[in-house]
mmCIF file of C-alpha atoms and ligand atoms in Angstrom:
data_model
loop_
_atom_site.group_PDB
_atom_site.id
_atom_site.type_symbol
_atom_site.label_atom_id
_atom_site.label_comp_id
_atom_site.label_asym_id
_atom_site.label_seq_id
_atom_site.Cartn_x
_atom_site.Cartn_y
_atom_site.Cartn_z
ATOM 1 C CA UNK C 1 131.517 73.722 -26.860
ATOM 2 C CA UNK C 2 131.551 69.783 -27.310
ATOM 3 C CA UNK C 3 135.028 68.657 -28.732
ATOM 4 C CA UNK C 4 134.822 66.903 -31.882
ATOM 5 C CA UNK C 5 136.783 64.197 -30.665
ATOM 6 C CA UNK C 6 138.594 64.019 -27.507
ATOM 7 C CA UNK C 7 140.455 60.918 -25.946
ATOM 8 C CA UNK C 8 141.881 60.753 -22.184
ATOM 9 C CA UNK C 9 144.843 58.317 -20.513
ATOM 10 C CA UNK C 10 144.919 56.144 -23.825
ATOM 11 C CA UNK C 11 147.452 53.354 -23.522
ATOM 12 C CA UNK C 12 148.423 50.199 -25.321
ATOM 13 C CA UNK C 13 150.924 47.622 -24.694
ATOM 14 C CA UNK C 14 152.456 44.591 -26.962
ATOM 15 C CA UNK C 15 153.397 42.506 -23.897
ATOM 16 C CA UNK C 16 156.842 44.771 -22.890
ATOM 17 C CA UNK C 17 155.878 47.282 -25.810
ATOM 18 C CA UNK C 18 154.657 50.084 -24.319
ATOM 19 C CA UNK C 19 153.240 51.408 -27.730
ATOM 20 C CA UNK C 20 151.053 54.748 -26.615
ATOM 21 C CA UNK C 21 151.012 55.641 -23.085
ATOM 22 C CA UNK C 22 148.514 58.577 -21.483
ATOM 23 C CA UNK C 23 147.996 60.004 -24.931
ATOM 24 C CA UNK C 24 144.923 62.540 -24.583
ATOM 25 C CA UNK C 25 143.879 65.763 -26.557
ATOM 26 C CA UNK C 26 140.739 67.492 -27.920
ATOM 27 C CA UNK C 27 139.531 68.430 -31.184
ATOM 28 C CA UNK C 28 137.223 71.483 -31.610
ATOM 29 C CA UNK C 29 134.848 71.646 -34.494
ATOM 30 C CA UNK C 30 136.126 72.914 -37.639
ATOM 31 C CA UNK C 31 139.814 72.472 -36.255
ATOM 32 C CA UNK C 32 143.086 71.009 -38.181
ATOM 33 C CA UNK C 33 144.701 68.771 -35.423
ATOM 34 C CA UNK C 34 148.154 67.386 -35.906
ATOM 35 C CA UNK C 35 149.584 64.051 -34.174
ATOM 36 C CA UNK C 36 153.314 64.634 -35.316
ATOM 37 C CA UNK C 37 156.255 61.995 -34.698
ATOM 38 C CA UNK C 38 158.510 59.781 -36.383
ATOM 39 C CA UNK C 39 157.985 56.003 -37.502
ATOM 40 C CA UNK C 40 157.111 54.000 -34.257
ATOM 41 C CA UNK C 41 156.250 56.288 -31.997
ATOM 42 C CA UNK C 42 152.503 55.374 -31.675
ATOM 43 C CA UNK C 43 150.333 57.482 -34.046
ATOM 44 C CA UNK C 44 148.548 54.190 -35.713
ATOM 45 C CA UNK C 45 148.023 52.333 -32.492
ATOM 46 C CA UNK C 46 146.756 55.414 -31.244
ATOM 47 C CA UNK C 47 144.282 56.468 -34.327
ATOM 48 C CA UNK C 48 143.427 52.844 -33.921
ATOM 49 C CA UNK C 49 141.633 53.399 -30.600
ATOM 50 C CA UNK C 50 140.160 56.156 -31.460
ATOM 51 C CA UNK C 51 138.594 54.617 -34.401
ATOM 52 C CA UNK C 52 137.615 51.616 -32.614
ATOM 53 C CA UNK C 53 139.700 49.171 -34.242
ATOM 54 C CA UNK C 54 141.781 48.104 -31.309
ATOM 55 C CA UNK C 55 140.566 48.427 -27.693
ATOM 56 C CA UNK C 56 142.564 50.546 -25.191
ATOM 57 C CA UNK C 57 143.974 49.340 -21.957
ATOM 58 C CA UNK C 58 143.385 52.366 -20.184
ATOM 59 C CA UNK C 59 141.555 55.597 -21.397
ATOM 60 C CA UNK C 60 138.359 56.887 -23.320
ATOM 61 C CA UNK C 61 137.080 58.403 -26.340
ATOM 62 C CA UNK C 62 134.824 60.539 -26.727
ATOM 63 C CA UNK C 63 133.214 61.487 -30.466
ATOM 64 C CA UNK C 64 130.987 64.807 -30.505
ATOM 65 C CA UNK C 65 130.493 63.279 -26.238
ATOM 66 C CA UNK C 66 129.506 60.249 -27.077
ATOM 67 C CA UNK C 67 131.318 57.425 -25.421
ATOM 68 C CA UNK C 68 133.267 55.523 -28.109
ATOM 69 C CA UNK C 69 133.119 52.439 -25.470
ATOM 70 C CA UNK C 70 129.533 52.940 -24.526
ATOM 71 C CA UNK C 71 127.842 53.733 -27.713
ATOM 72 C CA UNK C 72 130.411 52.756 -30.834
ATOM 73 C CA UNK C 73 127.754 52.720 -33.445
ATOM 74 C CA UNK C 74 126.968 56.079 -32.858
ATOM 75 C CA UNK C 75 130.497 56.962 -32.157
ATOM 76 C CA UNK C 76 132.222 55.629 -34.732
ATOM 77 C CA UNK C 77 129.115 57.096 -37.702
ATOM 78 C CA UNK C 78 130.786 60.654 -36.976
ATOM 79 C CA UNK C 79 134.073 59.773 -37.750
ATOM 80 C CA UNK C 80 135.452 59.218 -41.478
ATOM 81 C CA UNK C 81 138.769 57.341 -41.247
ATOM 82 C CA UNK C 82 141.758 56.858 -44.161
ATOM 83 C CA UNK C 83 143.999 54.279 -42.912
ATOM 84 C CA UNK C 84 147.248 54.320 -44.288
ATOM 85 C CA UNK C 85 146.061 50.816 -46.641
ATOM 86 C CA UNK C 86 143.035 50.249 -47.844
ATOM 87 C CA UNK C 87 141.802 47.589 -49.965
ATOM 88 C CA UNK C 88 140.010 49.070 -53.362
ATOM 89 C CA UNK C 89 138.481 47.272 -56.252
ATOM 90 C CA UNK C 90 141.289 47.253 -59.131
ATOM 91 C CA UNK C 91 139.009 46.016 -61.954
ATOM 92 C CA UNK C 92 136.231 48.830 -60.489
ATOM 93 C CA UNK C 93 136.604 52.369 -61.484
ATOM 94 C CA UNK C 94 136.849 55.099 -58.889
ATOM 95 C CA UNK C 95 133.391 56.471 -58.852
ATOM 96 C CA UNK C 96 132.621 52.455 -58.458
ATOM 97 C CA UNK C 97 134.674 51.909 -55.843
ATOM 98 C CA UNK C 98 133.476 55.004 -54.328
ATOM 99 C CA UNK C 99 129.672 53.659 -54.693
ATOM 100 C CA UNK C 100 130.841 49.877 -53.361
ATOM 101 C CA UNK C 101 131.702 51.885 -50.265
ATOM 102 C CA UNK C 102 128.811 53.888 -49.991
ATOM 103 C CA UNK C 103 126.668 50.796 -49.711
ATOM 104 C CA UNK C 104 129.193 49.292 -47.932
ATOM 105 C CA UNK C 105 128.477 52.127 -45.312
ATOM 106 C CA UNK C 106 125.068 51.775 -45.275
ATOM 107 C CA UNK C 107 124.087 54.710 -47.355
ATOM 108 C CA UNK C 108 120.741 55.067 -48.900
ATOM 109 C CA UNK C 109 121.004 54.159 -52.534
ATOM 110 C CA UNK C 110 118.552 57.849 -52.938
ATOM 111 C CA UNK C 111 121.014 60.763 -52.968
ATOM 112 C CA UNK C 112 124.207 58.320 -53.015
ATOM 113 C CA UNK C 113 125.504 59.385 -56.509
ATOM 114 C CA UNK C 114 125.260 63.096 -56.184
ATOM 115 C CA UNK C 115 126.755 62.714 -52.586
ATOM 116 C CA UNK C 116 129.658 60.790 -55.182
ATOM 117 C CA UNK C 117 129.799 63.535 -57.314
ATOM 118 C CA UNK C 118 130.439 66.020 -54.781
ATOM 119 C CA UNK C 119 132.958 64.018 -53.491
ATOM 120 C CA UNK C 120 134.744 63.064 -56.538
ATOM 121 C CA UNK C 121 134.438 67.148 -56.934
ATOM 122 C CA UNK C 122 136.339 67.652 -53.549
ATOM 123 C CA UNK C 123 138.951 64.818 -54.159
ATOM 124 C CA UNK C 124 139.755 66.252 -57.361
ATOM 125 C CA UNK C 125 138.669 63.157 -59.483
ATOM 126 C CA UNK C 126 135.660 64.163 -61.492
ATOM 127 C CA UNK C 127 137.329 64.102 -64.885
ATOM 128 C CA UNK C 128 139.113 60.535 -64.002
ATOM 129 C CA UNK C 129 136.001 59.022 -62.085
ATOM 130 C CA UNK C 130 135.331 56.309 -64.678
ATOM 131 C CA UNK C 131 139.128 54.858 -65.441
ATOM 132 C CA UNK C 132 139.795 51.604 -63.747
ATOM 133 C CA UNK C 133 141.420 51.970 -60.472
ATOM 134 C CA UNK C 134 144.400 49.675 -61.948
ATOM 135 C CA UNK C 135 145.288 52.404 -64.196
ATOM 136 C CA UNK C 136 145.155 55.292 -61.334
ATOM 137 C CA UNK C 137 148.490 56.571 -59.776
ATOM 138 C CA UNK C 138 149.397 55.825 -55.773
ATOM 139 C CA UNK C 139 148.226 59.216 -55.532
ATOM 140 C CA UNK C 140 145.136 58.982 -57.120
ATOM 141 C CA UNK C 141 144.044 55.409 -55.401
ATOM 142 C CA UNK C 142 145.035 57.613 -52.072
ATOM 143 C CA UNK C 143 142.495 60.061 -53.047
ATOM 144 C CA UNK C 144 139.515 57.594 -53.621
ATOM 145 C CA UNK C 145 140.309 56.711 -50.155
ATOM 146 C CA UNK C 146 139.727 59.934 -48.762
ATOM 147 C CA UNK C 147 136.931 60.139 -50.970
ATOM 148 C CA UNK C 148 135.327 56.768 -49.543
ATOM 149 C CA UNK C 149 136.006 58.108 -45.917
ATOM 150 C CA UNK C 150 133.506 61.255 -46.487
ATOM 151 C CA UNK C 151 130.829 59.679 -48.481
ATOM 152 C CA UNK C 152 128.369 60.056 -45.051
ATOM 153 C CA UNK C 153 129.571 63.681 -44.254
ATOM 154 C CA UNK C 154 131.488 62.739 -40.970
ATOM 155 C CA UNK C 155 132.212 65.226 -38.223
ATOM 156 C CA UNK C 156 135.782 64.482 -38.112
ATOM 157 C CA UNK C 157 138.136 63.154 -40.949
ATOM 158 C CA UNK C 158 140.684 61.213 -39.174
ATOM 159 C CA UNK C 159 144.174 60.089 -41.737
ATOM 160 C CA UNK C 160 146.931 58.175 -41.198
ATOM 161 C CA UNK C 161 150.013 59.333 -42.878
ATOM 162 C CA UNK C 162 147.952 60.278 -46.252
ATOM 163 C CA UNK C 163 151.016 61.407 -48.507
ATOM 164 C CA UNK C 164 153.182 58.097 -47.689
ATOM 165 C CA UNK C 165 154.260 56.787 -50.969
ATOM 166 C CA UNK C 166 152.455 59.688 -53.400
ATOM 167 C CA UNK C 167 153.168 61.730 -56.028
ATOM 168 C CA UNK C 168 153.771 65.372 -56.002
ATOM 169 C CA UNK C 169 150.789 66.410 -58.116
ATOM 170 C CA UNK C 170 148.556 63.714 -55.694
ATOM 171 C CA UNK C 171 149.790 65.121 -52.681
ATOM 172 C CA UNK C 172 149.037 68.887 -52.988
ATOM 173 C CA UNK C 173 145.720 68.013 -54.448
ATOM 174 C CA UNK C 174 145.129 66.180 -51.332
ATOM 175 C CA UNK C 175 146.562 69.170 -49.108
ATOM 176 C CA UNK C 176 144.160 71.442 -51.045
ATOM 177 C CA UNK C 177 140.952 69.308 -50.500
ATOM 178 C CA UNK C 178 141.921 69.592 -46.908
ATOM 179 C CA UNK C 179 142.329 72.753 -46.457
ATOM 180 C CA UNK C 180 138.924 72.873 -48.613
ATOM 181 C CA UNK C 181 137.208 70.891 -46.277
ATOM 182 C CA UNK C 182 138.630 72.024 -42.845
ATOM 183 C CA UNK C 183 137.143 75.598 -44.334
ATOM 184 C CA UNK C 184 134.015 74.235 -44.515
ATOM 185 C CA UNK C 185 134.028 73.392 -41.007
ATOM 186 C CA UNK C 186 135.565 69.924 -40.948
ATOM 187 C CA UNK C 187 137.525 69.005 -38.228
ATOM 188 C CA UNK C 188 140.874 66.824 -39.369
ATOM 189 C CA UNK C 189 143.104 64.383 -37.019
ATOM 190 C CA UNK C 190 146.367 64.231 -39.047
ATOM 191 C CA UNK C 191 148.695 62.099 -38.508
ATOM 192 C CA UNK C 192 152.549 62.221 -40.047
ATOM 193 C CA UNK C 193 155.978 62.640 -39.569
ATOM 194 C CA UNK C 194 156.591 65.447 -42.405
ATOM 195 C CA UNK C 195 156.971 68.531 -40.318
ATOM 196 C CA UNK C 196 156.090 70.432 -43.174
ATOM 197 C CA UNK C 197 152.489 69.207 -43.701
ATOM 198 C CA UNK C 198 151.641 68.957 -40.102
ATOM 199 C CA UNK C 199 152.867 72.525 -40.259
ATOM 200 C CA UNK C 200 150.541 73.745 -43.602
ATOM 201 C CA UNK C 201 147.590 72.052 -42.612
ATOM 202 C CA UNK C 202 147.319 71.850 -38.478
ATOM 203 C CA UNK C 203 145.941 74.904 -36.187
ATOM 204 C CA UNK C 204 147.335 72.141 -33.302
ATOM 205 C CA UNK C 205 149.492 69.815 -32.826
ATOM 206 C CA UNK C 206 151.119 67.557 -30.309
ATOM 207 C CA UNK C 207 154.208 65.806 -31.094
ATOM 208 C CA UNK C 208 154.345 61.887 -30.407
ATOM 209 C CA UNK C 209 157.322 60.197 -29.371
ATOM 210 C CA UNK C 210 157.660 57.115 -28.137
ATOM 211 C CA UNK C 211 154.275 56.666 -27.046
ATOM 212 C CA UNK C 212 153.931 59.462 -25.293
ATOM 213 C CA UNK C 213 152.962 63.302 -26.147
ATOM 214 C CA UNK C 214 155.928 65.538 -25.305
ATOM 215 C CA UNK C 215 154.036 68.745 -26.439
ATOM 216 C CA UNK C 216 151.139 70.266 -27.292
ATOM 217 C CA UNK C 217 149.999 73.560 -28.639
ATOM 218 C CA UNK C 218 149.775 76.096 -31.833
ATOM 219 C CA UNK C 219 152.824 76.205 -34.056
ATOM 220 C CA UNK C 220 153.565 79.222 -32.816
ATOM 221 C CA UNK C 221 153.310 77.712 -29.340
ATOM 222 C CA UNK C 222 155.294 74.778 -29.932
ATOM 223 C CA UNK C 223 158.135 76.681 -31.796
ATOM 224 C CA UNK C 224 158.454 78.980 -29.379
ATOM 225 C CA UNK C 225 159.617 76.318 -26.816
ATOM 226 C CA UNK C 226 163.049 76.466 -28.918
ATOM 227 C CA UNK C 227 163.242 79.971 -27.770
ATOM 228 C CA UNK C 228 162.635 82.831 -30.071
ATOM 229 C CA UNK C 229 166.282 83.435 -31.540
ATOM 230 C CA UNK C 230 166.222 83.217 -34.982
ATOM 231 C CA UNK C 231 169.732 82.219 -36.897
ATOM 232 C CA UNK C 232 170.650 85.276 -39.516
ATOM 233 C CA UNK C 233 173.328 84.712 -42.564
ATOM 234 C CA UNK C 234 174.835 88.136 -43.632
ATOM 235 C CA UNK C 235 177.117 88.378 -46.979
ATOM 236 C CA UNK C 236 179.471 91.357 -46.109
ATOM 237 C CA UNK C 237 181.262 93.763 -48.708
ATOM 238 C CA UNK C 238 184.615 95.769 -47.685
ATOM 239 C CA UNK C 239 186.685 95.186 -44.144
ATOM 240 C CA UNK C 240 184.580 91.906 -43.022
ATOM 241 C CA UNK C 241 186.816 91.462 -40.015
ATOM 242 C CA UNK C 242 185.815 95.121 -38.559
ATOM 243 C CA UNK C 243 182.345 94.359 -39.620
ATOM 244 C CA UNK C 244 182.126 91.278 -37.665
ATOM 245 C CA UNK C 245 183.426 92.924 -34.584
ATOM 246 C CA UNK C 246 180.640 95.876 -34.770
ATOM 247 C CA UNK C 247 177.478 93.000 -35.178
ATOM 248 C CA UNK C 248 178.784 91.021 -32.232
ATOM 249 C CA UNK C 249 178.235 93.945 -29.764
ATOM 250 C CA UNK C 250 174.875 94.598 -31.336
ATOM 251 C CA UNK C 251 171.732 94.314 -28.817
ATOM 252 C CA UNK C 252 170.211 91.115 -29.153
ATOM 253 C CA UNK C 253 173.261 89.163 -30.934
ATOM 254 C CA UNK C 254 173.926 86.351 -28.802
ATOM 255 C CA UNK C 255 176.318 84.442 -31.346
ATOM 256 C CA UNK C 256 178.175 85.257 -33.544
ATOM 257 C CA UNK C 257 180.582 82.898 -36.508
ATOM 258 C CA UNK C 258 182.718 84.016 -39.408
ATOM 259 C CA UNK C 259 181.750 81.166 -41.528
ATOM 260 C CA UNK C 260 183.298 82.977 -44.457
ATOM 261 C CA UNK C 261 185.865 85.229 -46.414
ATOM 262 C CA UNK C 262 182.307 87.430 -46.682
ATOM 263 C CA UNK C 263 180.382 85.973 -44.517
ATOM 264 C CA UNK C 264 178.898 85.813 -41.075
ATOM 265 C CA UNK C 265 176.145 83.954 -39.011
ATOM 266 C CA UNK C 266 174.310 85.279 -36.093
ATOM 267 C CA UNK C 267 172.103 83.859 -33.474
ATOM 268 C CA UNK C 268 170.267 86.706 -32.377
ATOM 269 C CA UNK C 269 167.136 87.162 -29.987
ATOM 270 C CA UNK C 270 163.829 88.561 -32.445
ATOM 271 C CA UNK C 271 166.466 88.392 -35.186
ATOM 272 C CA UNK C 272 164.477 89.172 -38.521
ATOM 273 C CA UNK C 273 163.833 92.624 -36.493
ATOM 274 C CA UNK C 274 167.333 93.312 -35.561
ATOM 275 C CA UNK C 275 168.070 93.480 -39.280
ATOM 276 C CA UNK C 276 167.828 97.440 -39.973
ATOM 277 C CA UNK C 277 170.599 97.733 -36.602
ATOM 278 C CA UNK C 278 172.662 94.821 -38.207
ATOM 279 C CA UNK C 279 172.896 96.960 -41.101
ATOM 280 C CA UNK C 280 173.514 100.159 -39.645
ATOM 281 C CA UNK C 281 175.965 98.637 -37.119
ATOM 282 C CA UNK C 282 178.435 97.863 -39.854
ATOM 283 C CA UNK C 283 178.289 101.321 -41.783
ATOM 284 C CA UNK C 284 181.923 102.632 -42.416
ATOM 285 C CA UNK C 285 183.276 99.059 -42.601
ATOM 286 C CA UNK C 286 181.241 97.003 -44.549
ATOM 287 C CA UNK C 287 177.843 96.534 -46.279
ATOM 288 C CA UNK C 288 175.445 94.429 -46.196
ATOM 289 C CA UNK C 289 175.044 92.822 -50.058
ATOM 290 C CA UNK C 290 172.268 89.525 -48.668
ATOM 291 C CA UNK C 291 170.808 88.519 -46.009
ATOM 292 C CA UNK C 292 168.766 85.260 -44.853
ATOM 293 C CA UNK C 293 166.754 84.947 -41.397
ATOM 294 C CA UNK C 294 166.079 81.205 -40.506
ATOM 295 C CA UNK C 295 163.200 81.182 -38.798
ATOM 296 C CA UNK C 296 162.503 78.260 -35.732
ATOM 297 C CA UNK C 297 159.939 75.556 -37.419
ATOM 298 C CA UNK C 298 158.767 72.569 -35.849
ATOM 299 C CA UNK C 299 161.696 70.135 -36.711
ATOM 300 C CA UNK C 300 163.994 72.321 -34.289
ATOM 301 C CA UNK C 301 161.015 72.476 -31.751
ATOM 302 C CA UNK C 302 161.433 68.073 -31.730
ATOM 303 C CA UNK C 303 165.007 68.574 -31.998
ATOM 304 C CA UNK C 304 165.064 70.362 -28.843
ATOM 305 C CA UNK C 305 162.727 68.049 -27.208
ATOM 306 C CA UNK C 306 164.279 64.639 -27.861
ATOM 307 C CA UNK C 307 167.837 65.429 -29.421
ATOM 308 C CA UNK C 308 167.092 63.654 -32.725
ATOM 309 C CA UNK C 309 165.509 64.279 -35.890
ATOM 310 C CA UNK C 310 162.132 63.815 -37.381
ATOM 311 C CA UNK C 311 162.792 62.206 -40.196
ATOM 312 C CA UNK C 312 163.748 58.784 -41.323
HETATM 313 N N1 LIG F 401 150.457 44.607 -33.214
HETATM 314 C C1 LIG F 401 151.597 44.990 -32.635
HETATM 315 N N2 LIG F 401 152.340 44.142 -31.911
HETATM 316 C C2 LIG F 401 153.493 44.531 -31.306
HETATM 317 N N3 LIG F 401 153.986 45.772 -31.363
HETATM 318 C C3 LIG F 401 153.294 46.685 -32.061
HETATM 319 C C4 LIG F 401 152.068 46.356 -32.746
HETATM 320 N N4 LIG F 401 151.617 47.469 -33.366
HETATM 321 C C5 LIG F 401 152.505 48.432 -33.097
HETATM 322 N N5 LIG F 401 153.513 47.978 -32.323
HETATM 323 C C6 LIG F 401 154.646 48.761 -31.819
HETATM 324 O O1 LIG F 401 154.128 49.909 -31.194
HETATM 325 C C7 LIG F 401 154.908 51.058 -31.495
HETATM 326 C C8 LIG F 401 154.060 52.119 -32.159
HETATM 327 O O2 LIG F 401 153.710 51.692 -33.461
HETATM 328 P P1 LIG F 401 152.756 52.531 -34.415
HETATM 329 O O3 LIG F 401 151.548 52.958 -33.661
HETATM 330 O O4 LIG F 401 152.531 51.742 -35.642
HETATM 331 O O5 LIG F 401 153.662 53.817 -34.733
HETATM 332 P P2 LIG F 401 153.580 54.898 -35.923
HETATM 333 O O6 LIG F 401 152.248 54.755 -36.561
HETATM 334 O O7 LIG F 401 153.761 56.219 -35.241
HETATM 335 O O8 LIG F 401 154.706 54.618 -36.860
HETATM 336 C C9 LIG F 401 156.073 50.564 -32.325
HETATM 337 O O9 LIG F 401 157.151 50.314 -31.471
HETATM 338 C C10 LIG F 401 155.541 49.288 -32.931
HETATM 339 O O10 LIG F 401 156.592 48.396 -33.216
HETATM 340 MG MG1 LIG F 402 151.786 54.448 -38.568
#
């Protein structure tokens, strides 16, 4: 099956800036790709190349296989791209805007304003479509973007940080429409450094860092590179010190911390499943009165990687 999009050995320097080095990966059609690392490590300049705004030192591109450097018109018409600023029309209200950018694009005028209405639909803007953009929210503006970016039905919807600076309300509607559109066979390159998203919205993802991709695969995949122990918080009733020596020499524990009058912390191999022997183990001393597996996620996967956090 052709890949969606698929780029090979991109790099780009800023004179001693090495700002994405041998950054390659493929998107299949209809999948939710992630590109996941903090501010500066080369997610723009990357999207940048594969959008054809900035030439690559080294590397191709490839959009549904056609050659972004051979054949860019043609390359570039199956991609819709948010950047992470656009310029809208204040004084123009959204569905405006939206049509500005539809002729902007090219589009036929003939079937242009019920391709806006189903767009405005997906975005989640129908009801606001004729208030002035000045009067819509960060969120909202944010959401005309997207909107302006699938006006001519790309193959691939590719967004730079999309929730940067939105509100709550803006930002799950966005998530939603996503997930709406990925499930209607879109394929999505997103890009940001909120573990959570990349984790709600992404089949795949490779984690950025300083230019280079230190990992690649499924959530799963990429979380089980931390190992599979989970961390497990028990809140003990009765004789907590007998208790505490009984878990230890359970099968599987491989830690084990009083980090309480009542309580104890585990790190234990598979621990969610150890729980019914945790229990058990401390019958006649103790019991169990709450428990709380913390599962792996993809924070602790870059943790592990680069020995610092995600976020800012
Ligand atoms: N036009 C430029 N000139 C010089 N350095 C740049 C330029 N654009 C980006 N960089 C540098 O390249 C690195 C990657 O930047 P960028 O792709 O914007 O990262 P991200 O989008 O992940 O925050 C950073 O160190 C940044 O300072
Ligand atoms: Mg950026």
């Amino acid at each position: 099956m052709t890949a969606t999009l698929a780029c090979e050995g991109l790099r780009k320097r800023y004179g001693d800036v090495t700002a994405v080095e041998d950054v390659g990966f493929s998107i299949a059609p209809g999948q939710a790709y992630g590109l996941l690392g903090p501010n500066g490590a080369g997610k723009t300049t990357t999207i940048s190349m594969l959008v054809g705004l900035l030439r690559p030192d080294a590397g191709t591109v490839l959009v549904g296989g056609t050659d972004l450097a051979a054949d860019p018109r043609r390359a570039k018409a199956r991609i819709g791209y948010v950047p992470q600023e656009i310029a809208l029309y204040p004084e123009l209200t959204g569905r405006e805007n939206l049509r500005f950018f539809g002729r902007l694009f090219g589009l036929a005028r003939r079937g242009l304003a019920g391709r806006i209405e189903e767009v405005l639909d997906l975005i989640g803007l129908s009801d606001r479509a004729d208030g002035r953009l000045d009067t819509y929210s960060g969120g909202m503006r944010r959401r005309i973007n997207i909107g302006a970016a699938l006006l001519h039905r790309p193959d691939v919807l590719i967004l730079d940080e999309p929730t940067v600076g939105v509100d709550p309300q803006s930002r799950k509607a966005i998530l939603d429409g996503l997930e709406l559109l990925v499930g209607d066979g879109m394929s999505l390159l997103y890009t940001s450094h909120y573990m959570e998203e990349v984790e709600r919205v992404c089949d795949r993802v490779a984690i950025i860092d300083h230019g280079r991709i230190i990992a690649e695969g499924t959530r799963r995949e990429l979380i089980a590179m931390v190992g599979s122990a989970d961390k497990i918080e028990l809140v003990l009733d009765g004789d907590v010190e007998a208790a505490y020596a009984k878990l230890r020499t359970v099968e599987g524990v491989i830690e084990a911390a009083r980090t309480g009058a009542e309580s104890v912390r585990l790190i234990a191999e598979g621990g969610r499943y150890l729980l019914p022997a945790l229990i058990s183990a401390v019958e006649g001393s103790a019991t169990v009165t709450a428990t709380q597996v913390i599962e792996p996620d993809l924070e602790a996967t870059f943790l592990h990687l680069t020995g610092t956090s995600l976020r800012d």
